[in-house]
Coordinates of C-alpha atoms in Angstrom, one line a residue:
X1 CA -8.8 31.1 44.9
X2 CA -8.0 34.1 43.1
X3 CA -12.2 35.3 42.5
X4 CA -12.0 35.5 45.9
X5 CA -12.5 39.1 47.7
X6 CA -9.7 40.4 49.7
X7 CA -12.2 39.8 52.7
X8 CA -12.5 36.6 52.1
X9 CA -9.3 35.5 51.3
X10 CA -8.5 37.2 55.2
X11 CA -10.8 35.0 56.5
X12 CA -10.2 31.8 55.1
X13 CA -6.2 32.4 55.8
X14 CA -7.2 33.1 59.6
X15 CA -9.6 30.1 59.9
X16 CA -6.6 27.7 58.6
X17 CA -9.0 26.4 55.8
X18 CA -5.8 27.8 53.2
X19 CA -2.5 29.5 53.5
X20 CA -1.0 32.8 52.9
X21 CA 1.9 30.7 50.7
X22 CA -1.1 28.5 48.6
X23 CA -2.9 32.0 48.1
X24 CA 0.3 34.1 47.2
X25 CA 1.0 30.7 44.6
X26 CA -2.6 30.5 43.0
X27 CA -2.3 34.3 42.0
X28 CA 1.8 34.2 41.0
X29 CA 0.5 31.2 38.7
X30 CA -2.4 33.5 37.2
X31 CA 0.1 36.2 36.9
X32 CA 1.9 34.0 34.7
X33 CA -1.1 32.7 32.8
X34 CA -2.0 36.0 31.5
X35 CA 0.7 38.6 32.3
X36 CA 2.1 38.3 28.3
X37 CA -1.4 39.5 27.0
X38 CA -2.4 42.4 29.9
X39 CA 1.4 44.0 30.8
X40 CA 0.4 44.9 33.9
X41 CA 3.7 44.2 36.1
X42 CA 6.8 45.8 35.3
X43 CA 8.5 43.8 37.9
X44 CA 6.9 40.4 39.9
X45 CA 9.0 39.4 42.6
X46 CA 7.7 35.6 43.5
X47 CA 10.6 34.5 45.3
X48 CA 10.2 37.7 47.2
X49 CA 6.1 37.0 48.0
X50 CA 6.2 33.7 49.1
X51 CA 9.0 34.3 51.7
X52 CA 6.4 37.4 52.8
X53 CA 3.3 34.8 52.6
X54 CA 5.8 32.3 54.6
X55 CA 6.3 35.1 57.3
X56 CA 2.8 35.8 57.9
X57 CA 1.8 31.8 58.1
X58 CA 4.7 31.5 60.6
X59 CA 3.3 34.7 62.5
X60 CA 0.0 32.8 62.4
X61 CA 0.7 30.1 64.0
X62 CA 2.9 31.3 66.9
X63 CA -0.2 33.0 68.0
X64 CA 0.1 36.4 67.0
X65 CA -3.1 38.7 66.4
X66 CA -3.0 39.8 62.6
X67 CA -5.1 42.5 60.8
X68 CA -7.8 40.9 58.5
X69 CA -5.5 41.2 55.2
X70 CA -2.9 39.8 56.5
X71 CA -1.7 37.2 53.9
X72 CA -3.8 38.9 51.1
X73 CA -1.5 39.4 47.5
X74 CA -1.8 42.7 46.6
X75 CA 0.3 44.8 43.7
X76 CA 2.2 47.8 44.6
X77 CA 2.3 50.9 41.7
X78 CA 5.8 50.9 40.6
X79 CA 5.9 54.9 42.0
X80 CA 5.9 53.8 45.2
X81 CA 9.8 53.1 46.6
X82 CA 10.7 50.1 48.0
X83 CA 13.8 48.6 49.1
X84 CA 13.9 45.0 48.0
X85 CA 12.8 45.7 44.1
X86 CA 13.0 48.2 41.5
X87 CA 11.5 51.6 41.5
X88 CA 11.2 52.9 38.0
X89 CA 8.0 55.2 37.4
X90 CA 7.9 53.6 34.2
X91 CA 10.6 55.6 33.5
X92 CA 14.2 54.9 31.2
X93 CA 15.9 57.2 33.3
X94 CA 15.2 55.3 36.6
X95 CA 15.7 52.0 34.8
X96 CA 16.8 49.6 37.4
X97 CA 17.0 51.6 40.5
X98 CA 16.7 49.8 44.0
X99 CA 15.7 52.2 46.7
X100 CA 17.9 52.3 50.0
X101 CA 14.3 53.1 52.0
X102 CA 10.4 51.8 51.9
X103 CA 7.6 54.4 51.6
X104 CA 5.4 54.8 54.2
X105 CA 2.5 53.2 52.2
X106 CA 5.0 49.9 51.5
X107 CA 6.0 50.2 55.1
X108 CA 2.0 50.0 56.3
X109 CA 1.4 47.2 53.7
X110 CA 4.2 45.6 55.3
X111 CA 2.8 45.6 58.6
X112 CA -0.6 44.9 58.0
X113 CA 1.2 41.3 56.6
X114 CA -0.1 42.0 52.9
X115 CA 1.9 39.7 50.2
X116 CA 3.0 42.5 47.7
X117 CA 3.6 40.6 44.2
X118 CA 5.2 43.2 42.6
X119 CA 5.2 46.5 40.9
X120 CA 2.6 47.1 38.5
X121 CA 2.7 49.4 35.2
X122 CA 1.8 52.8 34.7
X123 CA 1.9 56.2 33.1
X124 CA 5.6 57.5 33.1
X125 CA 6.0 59.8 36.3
X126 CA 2.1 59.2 36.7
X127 CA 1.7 61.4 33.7
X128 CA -1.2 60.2 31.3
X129 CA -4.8 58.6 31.5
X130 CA -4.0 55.4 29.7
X131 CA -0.8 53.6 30.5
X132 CA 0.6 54.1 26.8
X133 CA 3.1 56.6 28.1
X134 CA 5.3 53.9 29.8
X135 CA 8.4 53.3 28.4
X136 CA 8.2 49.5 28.9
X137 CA 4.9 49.3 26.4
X138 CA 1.2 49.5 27.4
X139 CA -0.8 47.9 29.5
X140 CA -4.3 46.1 28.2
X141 CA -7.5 46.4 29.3
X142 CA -8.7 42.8 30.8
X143 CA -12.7 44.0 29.1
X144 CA -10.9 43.8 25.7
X145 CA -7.3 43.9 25.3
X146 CA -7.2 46.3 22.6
X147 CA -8.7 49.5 24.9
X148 CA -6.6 50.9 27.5
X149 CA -7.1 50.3 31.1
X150 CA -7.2 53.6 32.1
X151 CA -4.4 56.1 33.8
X152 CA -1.9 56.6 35.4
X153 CA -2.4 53.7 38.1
X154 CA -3.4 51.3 34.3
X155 CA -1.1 49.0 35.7
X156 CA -2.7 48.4 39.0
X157 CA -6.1 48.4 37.7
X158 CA -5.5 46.1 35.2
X159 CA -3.7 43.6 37.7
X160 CA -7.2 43.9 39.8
X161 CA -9.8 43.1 36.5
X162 CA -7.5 40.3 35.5
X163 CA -7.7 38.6 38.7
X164 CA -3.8 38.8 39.0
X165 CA -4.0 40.4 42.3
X166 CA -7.4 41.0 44.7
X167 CA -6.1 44.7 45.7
X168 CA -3.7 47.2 44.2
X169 CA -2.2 50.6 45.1
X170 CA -2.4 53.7 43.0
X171 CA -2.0 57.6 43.0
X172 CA -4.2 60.1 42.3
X173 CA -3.1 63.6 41.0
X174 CA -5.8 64.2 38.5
X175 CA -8.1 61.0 38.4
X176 CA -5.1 58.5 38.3
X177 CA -7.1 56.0 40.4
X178 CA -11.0 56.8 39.8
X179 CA -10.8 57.1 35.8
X180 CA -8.3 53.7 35.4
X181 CA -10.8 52.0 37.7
X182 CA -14.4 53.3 36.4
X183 CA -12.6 51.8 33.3
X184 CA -12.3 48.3 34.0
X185 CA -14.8 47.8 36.6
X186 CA -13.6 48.4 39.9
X187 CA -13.8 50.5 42.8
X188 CA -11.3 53.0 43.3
X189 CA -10.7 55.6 45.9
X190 CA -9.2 59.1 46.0
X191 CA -8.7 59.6 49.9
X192 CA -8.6 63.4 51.2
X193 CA -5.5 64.8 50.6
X194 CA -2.9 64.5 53.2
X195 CA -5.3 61.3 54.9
X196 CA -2.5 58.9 53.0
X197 CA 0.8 59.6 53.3
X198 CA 3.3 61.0 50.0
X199 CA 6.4 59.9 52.0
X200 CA 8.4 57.8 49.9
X201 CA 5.9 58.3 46.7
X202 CA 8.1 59.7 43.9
X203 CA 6.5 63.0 43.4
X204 CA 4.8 64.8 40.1
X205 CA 2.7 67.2 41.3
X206 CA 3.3 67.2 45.3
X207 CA 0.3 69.9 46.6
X208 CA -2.2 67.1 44.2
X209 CA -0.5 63.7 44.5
X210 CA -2.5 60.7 46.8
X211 CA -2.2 57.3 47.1
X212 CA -5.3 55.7 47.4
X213 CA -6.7 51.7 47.0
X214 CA -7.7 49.7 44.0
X215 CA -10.3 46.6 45.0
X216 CA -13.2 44.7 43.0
X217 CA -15.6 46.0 45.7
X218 CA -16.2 48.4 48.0
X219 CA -15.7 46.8 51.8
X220 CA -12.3 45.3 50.1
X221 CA -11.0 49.0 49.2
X222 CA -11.8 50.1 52.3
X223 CA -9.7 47.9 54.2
X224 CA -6.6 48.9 52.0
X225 CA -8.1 52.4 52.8
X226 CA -7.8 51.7 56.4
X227 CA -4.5 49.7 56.7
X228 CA -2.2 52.1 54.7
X229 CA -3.8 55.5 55.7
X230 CA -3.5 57.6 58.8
X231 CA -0.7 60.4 60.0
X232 CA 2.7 60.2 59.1
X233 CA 5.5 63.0 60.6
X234 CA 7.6 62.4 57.9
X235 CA 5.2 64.1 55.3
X236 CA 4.5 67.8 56.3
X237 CA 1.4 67.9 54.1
X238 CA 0.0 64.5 56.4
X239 CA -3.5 65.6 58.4
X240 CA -2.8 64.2 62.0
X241 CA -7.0 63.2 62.5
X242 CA -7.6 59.9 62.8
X243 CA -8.8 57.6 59.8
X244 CA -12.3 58.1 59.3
X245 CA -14.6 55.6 59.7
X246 CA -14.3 53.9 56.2
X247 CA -14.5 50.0 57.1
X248 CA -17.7 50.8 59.1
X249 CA -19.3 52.7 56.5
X250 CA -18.7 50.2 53.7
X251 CA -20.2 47.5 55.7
X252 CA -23.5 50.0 56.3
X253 CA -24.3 50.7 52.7
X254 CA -27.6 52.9 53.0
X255 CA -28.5 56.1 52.1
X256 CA -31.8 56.5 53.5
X257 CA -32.3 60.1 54.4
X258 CA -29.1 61.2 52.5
X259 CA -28.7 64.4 50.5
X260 CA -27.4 63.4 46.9
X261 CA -26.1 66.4 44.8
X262 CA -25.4 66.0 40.8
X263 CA -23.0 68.5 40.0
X264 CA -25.0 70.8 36.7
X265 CA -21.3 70.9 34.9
X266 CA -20.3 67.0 34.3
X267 CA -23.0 66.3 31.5
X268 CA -24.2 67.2 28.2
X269 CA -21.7 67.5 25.5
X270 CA -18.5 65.2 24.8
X271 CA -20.4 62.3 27.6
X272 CA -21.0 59.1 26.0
X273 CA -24.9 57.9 26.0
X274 CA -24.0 54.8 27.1
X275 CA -22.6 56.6 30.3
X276 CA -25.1 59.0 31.1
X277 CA -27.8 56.3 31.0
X278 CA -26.0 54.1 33.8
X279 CA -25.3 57.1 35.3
X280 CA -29.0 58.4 35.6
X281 CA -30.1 54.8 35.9
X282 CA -27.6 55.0 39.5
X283 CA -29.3 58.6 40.3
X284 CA -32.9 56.8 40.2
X285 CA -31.9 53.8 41.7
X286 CA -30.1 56.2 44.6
X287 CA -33.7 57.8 45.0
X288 CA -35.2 54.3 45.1
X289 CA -33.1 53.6 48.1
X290 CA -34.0 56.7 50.1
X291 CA -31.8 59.5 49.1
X292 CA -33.1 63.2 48.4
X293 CA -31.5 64.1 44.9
X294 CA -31.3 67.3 43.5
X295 CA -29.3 69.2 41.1
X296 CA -26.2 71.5 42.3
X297 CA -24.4 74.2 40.0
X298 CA -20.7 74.4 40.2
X299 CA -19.3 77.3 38.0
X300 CA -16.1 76.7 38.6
X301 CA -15.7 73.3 37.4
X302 CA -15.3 74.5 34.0
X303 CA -12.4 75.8 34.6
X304 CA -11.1 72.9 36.8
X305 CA -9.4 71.1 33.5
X306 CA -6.9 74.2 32.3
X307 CA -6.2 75.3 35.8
X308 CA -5.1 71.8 36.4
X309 CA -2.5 71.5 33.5
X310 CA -0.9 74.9 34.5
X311 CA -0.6 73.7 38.1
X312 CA 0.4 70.3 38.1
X313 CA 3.2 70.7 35.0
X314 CA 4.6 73.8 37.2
X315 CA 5.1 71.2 40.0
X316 CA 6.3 68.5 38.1
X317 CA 8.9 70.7 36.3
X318 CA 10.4 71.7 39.4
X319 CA 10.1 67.8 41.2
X320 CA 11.3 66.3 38.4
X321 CA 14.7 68.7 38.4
X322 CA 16.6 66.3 41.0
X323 CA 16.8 63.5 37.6
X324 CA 19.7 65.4 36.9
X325 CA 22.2 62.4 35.8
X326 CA 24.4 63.5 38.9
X327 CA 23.0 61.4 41.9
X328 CA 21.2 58.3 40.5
X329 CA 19.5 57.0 37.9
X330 CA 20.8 56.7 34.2
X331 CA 23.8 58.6 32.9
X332 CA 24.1 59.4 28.9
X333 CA 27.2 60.3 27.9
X334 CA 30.1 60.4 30.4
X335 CA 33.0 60.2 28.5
X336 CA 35.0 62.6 29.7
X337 CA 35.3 64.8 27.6
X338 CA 31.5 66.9 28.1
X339 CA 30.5 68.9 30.8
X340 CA 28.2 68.0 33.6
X341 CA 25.9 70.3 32.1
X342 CA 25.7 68.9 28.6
X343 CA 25.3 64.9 29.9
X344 CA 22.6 66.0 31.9
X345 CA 20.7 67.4 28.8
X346 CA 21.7 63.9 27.1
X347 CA 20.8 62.1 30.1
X348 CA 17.4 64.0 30.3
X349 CA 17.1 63.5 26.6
X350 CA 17.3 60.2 26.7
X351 CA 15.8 59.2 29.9
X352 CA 12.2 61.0 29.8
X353 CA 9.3 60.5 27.2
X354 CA 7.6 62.7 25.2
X355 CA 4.7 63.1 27.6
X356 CA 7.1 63.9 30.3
X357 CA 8.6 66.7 28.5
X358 CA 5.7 68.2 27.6
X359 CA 5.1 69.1 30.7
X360 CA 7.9 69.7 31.9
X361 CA 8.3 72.6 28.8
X362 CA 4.8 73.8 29.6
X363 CA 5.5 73.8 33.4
X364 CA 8.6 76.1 33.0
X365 CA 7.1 78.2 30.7
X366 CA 4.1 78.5 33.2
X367 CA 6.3 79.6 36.0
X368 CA 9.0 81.6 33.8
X369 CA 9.4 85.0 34.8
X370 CA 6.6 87.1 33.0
X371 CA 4.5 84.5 32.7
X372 CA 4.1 83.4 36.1
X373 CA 1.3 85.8 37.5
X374 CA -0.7 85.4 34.1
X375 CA -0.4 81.6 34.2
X376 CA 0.3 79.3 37.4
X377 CA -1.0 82.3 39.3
X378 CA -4.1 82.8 37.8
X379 CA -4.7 78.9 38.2
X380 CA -3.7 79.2 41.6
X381 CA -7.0 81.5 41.9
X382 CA -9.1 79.5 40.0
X383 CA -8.0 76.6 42.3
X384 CA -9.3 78.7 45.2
X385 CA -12.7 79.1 43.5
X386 CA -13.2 75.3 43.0
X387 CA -12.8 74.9 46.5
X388 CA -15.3 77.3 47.3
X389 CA -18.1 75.9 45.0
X390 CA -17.3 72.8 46.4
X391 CA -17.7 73.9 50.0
X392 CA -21.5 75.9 48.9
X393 CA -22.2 72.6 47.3
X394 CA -21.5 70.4 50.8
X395 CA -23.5 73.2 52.7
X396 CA -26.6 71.9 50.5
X397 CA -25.6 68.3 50.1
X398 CA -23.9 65.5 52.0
X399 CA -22.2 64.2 49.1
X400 CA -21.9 64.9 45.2
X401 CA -22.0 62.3 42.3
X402 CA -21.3 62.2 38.4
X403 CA -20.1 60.1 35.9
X404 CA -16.2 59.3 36.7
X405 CA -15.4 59.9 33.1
X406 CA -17.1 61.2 29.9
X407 CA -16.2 58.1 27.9
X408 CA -16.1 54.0 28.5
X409 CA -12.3 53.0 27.4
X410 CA -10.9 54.2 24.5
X411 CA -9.0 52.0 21.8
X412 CA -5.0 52.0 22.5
X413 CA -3.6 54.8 20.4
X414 CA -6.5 57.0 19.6
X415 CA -5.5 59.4 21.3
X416 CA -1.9 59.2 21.2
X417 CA -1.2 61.8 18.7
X418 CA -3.7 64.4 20.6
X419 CA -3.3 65.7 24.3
X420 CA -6.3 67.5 24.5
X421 CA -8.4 64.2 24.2
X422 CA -6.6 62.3 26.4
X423 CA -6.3 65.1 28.7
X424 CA -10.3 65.0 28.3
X425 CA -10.4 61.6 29.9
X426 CA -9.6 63.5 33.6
X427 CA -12.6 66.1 33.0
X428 CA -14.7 64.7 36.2
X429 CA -12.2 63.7 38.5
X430 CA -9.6 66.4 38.6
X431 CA -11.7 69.3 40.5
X432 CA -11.6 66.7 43.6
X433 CA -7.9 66.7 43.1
X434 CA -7.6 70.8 43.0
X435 CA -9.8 70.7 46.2
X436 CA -8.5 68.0 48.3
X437 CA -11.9 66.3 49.0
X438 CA -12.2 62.5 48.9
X439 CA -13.8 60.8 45.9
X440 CA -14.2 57.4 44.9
X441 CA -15.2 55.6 41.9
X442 CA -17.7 52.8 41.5
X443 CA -19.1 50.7 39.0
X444 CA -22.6 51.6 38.1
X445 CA -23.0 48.7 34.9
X446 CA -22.0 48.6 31.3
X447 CA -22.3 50.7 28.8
X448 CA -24.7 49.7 25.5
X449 CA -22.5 51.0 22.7
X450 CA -19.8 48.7 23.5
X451 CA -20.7 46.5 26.4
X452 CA -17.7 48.4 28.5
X453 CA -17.8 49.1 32.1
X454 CA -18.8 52.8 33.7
X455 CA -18.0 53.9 36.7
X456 CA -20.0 56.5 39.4
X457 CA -18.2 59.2 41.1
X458 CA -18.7 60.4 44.6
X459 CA -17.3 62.9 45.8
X460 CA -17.7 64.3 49.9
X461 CA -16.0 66.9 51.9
X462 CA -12.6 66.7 53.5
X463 CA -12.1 63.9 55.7
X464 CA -15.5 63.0 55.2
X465 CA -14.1 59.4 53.2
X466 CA -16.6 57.2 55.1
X467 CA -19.3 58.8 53.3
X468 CA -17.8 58.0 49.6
X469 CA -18.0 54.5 51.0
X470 CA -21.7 54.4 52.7
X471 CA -23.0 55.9 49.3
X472 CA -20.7 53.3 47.3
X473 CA -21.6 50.0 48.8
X474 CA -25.4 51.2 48.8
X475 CA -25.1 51.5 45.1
X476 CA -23.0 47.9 44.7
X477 CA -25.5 46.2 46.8
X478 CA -27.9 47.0 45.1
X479 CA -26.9 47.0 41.6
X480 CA -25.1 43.2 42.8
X481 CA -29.0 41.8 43.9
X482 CA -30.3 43.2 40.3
X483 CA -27.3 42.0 38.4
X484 CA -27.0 38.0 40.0
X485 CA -24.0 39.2 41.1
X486 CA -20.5 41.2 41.4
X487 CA -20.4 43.5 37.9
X488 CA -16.7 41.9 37.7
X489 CA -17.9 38.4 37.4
X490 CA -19.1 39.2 33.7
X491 CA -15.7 40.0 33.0
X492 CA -14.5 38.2 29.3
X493 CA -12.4 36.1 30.3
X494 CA -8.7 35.8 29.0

């Protein structure tokens, strides 16, 4: 039961050849199986997800017409709120906390009868490319437990890889969703900005932030895609077009006739061998299949990586201000005799890691006064010109591609003692971020150094999603028919 897709478990739940309840149980008993090696939960709730899986057989057979997940586990990033189990960010100083309210994205999962199983691991606040900065320990990387499984969203991708769960939720502010799933194998998608809605999603950097799907193929994450996305009033920054066409798309997979830009900047230098060969391997096979490739220059892109941590740190400095000891959350040192100013300095003390307050330190400093034109407003500018290279490159091209990330998984704690490398990890993914374009990440085969997955990164214009998902099953199908089958499949087992 659980190697089934997300598709198919919608179907076979529908036909009445299983249940919602027998599905939910085969994947709370794998969660159990192997959730003491990978750490990808930080909270299961399995009394919780059988009553849900209950609800939607009950639904089922009264008659009423369900969406084709309905009844289909999934596991929920623990940054999203929701009302009927803890919402931490992976954080000490939210330790515990229940929400009073759902975020929209729960709310749509909700309604389109998925079975959440629980909240999954993560970077704390979203802040990291490898799941190490949680303060409830690391997750592991199903492909060999002693790599990490990617960042922020580790967590969910790691629940996905280790069969605990056919879909996941995750956010993407700098790669959070693409790198953690190029990583271990998946497909992972980075939905324009605005197209899935931030209500409810407890914010880090708020103009960069979007929740997006996790799925071991490409038709699978784009029903996610389709069944949490659309307009919502209560986020201003929510476009009010419709969906685009993503379902339809990932069930057309070709690219005859389609114009395939690889961006000049993301190679070279710093990239693994192992992952440019799969990745020009993919660009051949994408010419193979009928595309028109050629090579597009983005300048800009080389600045994409130090704009980014001048931007998003501003932002998060200010969101993260509200954990102010006063209103929820932990409380350090309340004894009546110290002023509310001094326990919320303990409380912050105590309550955020040292990842956290990094950037919170260099965000403040960023926006200081004095600094502020020099630093978050020159990045502001810089953010303007990756938009524009990316709009020259979609007046030459239909969509872009490169690797998702410069390196296959990295051993847990290599990089621990040095930001710059593990900011390195985002190199790829974060200009999409800065420009609010969708991107996905697929995988495009392992990687011959270390036998580690790689994933392929396309990228297409605002609100142009379906085409990250016409390109991406193209690629799958016909990777799967050389392969014998899904990538995922190969998997070591745990």
């Amino acid at each position: 039961m659980i190697f089934k897709t997300a598709a198919e478990l919608g179907e076979l739940i529908a036909s009445g050849e299983t249940t919602a309840v027998e599905v939910a149980q085969a994947h709370l008993e794998r969660i159990e199986q192997v959730e003491g090696k990978v750490n990808a939960f930080l909270h299961v709730s399995a009394e919780r997800a059988l009553e849900q899986a209950a609800a939607v057989d009950a639904r089922r057979a009264a008659g009423e017409e369900l969406g084709p997940l309905a009844g289909v586990p999934i596991a929920h990033k623990d940054v999203f709120t929701t009302k009927d189990m803890p919402t931490t960010c992976a954080s000490k100083i939210l330790e515990g906390w229940v929400p009073p309210y759902d975020a929209t994205v729960t709310t749509r999962l909700r309604e389109a009868g998925l079975v959440i199983l629980g909240k999954t691991n993560m970077d704390e606040f979203a802040m990291g490319s490898s799941t190490e900065n949680s303060a409830y320990g690391p997750t592991s990387n199903p492909w060999d437990l002693s790599r990490i499984p990617g960042g922020s969203s580790g967590g969910s991708s790691a629940a996905v890889a280790a069969y605990e769960a056919p879909l996941a939720t995750g956010t993407d502010t700098g790669g959070s969703i693409r790198q953690p799933a190029a990583v271990t194998g998946l497909v992972g998608m980075k939905p324009t900005y605005g197209g899935s809605s931030r209500f409810g999603l407890v914010a880090f950097a708020s103009s960069l932030d979007t929740p997006g799907p996790f799925a071991r193929n490409v038709l699978d994450a784009a029903l996610l895609h389709e069944a949490f996305s659309g307009h919502d009033p209560r986020d201003s920054t929510s476009i009010s077009e419709p969906v685009p066409p993503v379902v339809e798309a990932a069930r057309q997979a070709d690219v005859a006739g389609l114009r395939i830009g690889v961006v000049k900047e993301f190679s070279g230098e710093g990239y693994q061998a192992g992952v440019l060969n799969r990745f020009n391997e993919t660009v051949e096979l994408l010419e193979s299949l009928g595309a028109k490739v050629v090579e597009v220059s983005c300048p800009s892109f080389d600045y994409a990586l130090s704009s980014y941590y001048l931007i998003a740190p501003s932002e998060a400095s200010s969101n993260l201000a509200r954990f102010d000891a006063m209103r929820y959350g932990l409380r350090v040192g309340d004894d009546g005799t110290r002023s509310a100013e001094e326990v919320m300095a303990l409380t912050r003390a105590a309550g955020f890691g040292p990842e956290v307050k990094r950037r919170i330190i260099l965000g403040t400093y960023a926006l200081s006064s004095g600094y502020y034109d020099a630093y978050y407003g020159k990045a502001q500018q810089v953010r303007t010109l990756i938009a524009r290279d990316f709009e020259a490159a979609f007046g030459q091209v239909d969509v872009l591609i490169s690797p998702t990330t410069p390196t296959t998984a990295f051993p847990i704690g290599e990089r621990a003692d040095d930001p710059m490398a593990m900011y390195l990890a985002d190199l790829c993914t974060i200009p999409s971020n800065m420009a609010g374009n969708a991107a996905i990440s697929v995988p495009c085969g392992l990687a011959d150094e270390d036998g580690l997955p790689v994933g392929l990164q396309i990228m297409a214009p605002v609100l142009a999603d379906d085409r990250c998902y016409r390109v991406g099953a193209a690629v799958e199908k016909a990777l799967e028919d050389r392969w014998g089958g899904p990538l995922l499949r190969k998997a070591p087992a745990l």
